[in-house]
CSV table of C-alpha atoms in Angstrom, one decimal:
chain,number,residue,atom,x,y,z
A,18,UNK,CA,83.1,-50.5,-84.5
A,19,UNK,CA,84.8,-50.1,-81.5
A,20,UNK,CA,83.9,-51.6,-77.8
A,21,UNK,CA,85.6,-50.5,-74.5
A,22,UNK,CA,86.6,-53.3,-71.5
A,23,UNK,CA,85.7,-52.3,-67.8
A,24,UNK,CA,88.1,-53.3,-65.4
A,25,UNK,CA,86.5,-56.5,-64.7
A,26,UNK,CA,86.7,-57.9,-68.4
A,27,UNK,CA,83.0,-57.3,-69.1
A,28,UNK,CA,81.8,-55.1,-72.4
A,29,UNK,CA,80.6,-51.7,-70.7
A,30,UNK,CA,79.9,-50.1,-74.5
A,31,UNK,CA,79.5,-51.2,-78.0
A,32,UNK,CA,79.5,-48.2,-80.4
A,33,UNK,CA,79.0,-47.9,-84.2
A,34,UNK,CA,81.3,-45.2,-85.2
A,35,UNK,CA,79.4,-44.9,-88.6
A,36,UNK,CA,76.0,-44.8,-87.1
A,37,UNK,CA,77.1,-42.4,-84.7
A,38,UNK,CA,79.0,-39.3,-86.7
A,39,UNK,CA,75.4,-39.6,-89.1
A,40,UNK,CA,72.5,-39.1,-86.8
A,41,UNK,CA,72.2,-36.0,-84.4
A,42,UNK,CA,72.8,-36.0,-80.4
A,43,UNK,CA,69.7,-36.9,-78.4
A,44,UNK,CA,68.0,-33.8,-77.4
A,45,UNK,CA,68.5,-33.1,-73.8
A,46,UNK,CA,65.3,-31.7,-71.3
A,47,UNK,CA,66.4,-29.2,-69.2
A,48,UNK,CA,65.6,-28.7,-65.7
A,49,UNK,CA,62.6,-26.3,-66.2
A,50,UNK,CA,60.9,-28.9,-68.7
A,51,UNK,CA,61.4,-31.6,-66.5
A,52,UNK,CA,59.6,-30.0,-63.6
A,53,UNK,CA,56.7,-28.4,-66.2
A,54,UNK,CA,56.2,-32.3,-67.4
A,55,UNK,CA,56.2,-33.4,-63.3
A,56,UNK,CA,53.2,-31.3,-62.3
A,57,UNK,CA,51.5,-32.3,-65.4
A,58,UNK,CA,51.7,-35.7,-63.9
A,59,UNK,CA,49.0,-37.4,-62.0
A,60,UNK,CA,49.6,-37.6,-58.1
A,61,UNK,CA,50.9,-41.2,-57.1
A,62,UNK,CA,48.7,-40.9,-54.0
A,63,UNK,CA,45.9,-39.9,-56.7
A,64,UNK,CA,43.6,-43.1,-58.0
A,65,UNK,CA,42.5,-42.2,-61.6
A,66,UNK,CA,39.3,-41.7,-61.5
A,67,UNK,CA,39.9,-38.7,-58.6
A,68,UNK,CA,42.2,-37.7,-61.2
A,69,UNK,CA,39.9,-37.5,-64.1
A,70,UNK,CA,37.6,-35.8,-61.5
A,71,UNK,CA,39.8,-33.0,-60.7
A,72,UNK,CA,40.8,-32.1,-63.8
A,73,UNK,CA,37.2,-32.2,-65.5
A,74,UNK,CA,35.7,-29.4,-62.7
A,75,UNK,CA,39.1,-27.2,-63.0
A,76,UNK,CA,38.1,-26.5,-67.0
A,77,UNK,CA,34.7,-25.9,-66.3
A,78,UNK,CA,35.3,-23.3,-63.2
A,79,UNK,CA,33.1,-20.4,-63.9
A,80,UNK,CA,34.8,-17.5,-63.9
A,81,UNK,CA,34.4,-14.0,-61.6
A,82,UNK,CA,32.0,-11.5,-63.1
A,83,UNK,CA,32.8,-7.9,-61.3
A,84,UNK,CA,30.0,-5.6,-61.7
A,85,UNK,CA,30.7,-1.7,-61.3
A,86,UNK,CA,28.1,0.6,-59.8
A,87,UNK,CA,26.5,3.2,-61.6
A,88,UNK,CA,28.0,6.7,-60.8
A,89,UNK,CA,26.1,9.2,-58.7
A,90,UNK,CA,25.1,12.3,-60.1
A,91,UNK,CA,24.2,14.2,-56.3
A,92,UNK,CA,25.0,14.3,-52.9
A,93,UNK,CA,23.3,13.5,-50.1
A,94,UNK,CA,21.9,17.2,-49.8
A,95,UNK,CA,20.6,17.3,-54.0
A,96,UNK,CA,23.8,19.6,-55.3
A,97,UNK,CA,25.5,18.0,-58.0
A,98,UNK,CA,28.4,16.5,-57.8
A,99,UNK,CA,31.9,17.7,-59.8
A,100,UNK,CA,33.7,15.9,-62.1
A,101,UNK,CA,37.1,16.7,-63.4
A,102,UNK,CA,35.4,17.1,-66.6
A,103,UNK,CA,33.1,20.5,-65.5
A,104,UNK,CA,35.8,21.5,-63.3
A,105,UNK,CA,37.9,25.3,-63.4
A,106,UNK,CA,41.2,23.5,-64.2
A,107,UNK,CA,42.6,26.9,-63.1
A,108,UNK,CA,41.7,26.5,-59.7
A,109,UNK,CA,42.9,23.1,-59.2
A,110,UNK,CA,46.6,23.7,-57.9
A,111,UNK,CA,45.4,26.0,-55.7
A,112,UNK,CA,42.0,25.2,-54.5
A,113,UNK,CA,42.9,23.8,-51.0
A,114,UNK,CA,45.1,26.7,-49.9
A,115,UNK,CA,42.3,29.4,-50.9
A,116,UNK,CA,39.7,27.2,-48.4
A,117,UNK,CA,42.0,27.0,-46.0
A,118,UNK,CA,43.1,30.9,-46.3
A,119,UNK,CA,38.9,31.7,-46.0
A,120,UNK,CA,38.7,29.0,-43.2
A,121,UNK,CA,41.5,31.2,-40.8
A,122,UNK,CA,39.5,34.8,-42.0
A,123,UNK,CA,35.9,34.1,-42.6
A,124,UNK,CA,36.1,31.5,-39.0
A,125,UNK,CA,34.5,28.3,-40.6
A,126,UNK,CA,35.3,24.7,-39.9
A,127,UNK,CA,35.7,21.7,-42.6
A,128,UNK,CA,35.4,17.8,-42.2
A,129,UNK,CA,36.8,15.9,-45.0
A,130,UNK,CA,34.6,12.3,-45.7
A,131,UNK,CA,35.6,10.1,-48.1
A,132,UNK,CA,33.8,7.2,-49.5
A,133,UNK,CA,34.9,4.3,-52.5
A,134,UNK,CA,32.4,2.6,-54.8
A,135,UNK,CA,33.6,-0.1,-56.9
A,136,UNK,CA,36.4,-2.7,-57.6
A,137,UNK,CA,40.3,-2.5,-56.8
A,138,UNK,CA,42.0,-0.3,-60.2
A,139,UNK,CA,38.2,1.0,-61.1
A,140,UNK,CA,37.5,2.1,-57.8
A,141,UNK,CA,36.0,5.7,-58.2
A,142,UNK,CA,36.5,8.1,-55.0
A,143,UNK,CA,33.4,10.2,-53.4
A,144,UNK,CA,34.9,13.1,-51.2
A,145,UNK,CA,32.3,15.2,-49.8
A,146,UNK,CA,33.1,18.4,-47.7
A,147,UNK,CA,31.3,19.8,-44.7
A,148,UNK,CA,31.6,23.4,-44.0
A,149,UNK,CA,29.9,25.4,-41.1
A,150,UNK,CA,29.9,28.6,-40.8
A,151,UNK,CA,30.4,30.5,-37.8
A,152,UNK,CA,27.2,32.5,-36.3
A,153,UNK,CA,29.5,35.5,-35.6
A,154,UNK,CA,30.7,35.7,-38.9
A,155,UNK,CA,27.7,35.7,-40.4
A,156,UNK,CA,26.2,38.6,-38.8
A,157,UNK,CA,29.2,40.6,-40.1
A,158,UNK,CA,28.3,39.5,-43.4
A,159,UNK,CA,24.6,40.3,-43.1
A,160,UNK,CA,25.9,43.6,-42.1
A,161,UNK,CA,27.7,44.1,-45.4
A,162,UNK,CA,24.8,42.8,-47.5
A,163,UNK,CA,25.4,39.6,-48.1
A,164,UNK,CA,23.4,36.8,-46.9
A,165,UNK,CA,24.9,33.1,-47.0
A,166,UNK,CA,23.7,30.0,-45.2
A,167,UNK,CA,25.0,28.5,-41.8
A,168,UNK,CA,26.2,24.7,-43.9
A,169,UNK,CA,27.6,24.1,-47.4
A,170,UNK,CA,28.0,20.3,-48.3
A,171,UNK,CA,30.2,20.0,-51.5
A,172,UNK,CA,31.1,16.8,-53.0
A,173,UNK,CA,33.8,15.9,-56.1
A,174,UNK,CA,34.4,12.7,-57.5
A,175,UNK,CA,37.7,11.5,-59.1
A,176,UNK,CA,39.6,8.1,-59.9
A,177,UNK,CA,42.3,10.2,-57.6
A,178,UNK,CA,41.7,10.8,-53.8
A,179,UNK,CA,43.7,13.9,-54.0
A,180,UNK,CA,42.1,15.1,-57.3
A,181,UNK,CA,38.3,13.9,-55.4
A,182,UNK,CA,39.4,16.8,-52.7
A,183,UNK,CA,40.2,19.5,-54.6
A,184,UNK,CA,37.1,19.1,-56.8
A,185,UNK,CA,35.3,19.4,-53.6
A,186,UNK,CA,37.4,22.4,-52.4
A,187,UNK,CA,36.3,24.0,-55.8
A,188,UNK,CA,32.7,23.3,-56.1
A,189,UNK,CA,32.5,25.0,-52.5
A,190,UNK,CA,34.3,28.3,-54.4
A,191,UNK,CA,31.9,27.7,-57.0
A,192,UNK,CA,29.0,27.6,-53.9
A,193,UNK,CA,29.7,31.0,-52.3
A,194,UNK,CA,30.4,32.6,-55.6
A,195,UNK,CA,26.8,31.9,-56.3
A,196,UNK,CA,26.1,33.7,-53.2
A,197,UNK,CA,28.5,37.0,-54.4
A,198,UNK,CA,31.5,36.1,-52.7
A,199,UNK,CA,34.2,34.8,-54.9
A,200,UNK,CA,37.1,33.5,-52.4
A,201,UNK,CA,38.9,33.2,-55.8
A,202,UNK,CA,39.4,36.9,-56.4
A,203,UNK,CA,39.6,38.3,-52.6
A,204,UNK,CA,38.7,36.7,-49.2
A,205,UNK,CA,36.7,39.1,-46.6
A,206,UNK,CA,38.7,39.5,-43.2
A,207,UNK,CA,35.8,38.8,-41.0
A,208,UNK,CA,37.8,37.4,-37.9
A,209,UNK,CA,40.1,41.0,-37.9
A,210,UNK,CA,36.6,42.9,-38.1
A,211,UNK,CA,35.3,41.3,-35.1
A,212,UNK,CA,38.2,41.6,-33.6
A,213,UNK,CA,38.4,45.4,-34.1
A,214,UNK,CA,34.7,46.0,-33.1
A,215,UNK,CA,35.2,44.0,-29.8
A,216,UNK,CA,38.1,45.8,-29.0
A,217,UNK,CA,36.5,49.3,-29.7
A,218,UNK,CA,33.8,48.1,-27.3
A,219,UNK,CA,36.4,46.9,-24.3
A,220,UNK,CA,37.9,50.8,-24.6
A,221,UNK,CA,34.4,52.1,-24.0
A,222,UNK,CA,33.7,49.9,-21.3
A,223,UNK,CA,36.6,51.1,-19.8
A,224,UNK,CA,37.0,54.7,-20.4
A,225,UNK,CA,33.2,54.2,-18.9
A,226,UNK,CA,34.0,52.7,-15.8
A,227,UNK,CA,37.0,55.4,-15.2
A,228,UNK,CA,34.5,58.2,-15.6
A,229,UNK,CA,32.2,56.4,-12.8
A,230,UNK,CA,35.0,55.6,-10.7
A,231,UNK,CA,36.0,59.3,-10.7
A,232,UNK,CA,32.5,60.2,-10.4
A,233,UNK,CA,32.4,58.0,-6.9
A,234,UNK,CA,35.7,60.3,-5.8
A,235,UNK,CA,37.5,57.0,-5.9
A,236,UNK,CA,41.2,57.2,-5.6
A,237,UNK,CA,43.6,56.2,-7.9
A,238,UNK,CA,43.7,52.6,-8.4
A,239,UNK,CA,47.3,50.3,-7.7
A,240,UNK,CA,47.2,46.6,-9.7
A,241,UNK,CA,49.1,43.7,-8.7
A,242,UNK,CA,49.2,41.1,-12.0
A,243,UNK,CA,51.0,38.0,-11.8
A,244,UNK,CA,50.8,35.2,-14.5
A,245,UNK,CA,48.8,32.0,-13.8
A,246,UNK,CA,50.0,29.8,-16.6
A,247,UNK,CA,47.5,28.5,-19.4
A,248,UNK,CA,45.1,30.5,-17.7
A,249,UNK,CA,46.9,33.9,-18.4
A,250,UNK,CA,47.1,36.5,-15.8
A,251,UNK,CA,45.6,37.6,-12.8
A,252,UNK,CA,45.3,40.8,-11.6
A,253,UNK,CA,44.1,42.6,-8.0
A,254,UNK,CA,42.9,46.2,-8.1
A,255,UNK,CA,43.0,48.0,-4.6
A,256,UNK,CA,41.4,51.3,-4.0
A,257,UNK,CA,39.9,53.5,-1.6
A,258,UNK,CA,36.2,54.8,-1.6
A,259,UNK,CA,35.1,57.2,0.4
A,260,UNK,CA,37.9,56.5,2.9
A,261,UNK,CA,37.2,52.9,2.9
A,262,UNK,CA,39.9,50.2,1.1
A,263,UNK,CA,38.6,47.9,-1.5
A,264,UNK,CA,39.5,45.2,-3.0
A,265,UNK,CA,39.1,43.5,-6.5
A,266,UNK,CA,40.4,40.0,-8.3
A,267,UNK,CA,40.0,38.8,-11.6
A,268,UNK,CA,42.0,37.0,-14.5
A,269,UNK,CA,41.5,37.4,-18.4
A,270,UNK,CA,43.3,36.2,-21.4
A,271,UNK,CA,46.0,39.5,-21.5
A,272,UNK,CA,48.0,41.5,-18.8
A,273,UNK,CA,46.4,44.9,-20.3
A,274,UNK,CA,43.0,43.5,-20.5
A,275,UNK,CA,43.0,42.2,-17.4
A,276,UNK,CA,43.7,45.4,-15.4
């Protein structure tokens, strides 16, 4: 046994050597421990019974029962909806650019509306597409036989917003094919037919108007164009007829036109 002296004479430790090389160190808590066994405590400002309380209504907290929604099966018009699982996976990387290709030559417009139904991670994404034809366009397709109507409302459904889109973008290819166009294969240039048949019909307006004028004995006409910013040119035609000076304004899109 051995016992060690403070500096004041008193006996600070008494130690029996034997005991102590036989039993094992005391275990020691670590910090983590110690502050696991603290909030297990009760709180000192706590009386007992509040304690008790408060711990018996934490166990018996009911717990939150999400329910999901049932899935729809149609839109709002009665087409069916697409899922990735009756989907043309071929068309899927390239779905949107082939719409938007037919949207700049066939001259219809598209509105995008999305919708969610159900919770957080199992939400499931409704994306329906509006498309509306333009009336011009259609008579040039009644002209070549075929006969589509003026609104198409597609809707695709996906756990992905992007994926929702594209299955939208498809079941619209799969709409018009029913009607005999298939975008897919080749697109009709409708907006470069109209185009061409309302430019054939400006030259015979004009190549009109020059056989009246000469008809009238009018002389040669002199035009003075100058641009007028966003609103394109404008251009002032002065003649004589029958000996008298006239005068004409008027603005248009183009310098050619416009004269």
């Amino acid at each position: 046994r051995t016992a060690s002296l403070g500096r004041n004479g008193r006996l600070v430790d008494f130690i029996d050597r034997s005991v102590a090389t036989e039993n094992p160190k005391p275990k020691v808590r670590s910090r983590k421990g110690k502050r696991k066994k603290r909030k297990k405590q009760q709180n000192p400002r706590q009386s007992p019974a509040d304690h008790a309380q408060l711990k018996a209504t934490s166990k018996t907290k009911p717990k939150l029962s999400i329910s999901i929604p049932p899935r729809r099966d149609f839109n709002e018009e009665g087409r069916r909806i697409l899922f990735g699982s009756r989907a043309d996976n071929k068309l899927m990387p390239r779905c949107k650019s082939i719409v938007h290709e037919a949207q700049t030559k066939m001259l219809f417009s598209v509105r995008y509306d999305h919708e969610t139904d159900g919770p957080g991670h199992k939400a499931l994404f409704y994306v329906t597409l509006h498309t509306t034809m333009n009336d011009d366009a259609l008579g040039e397709l009644r002209s070549q036989g075929i006969s589509i109507p003026s609104k198409f409302v597609n809707t695709g459904s996906d756990r992905s917003k992007v994926k929702a889109e594209r299955l939208a973008c498809i079941d619209l290819i799969d709409n018009l094919r029913e009607y005999g166009l298939d975008l897919a294969e080749e697109i009709p240039d409708v907006a470069n037919r109209i185009r061409e048949r309302e430019e054939a019909k400006f030259k015979l307006a004009v190549n009109q108007a020059q056989m009246i004028l000469q008809a009238m004995g009018i002389t040669r006409p002199s035009f003075d164009t100058v641009e007028c910013g966003k609103a394109g040119f404008q251009s002032t035609v002065s003649f004589y007829c029958r000996g008298e000076p006239m005068c004409i304004v008027d603005h248009e899109g183009g310098r050619s036109k416009e004269e």
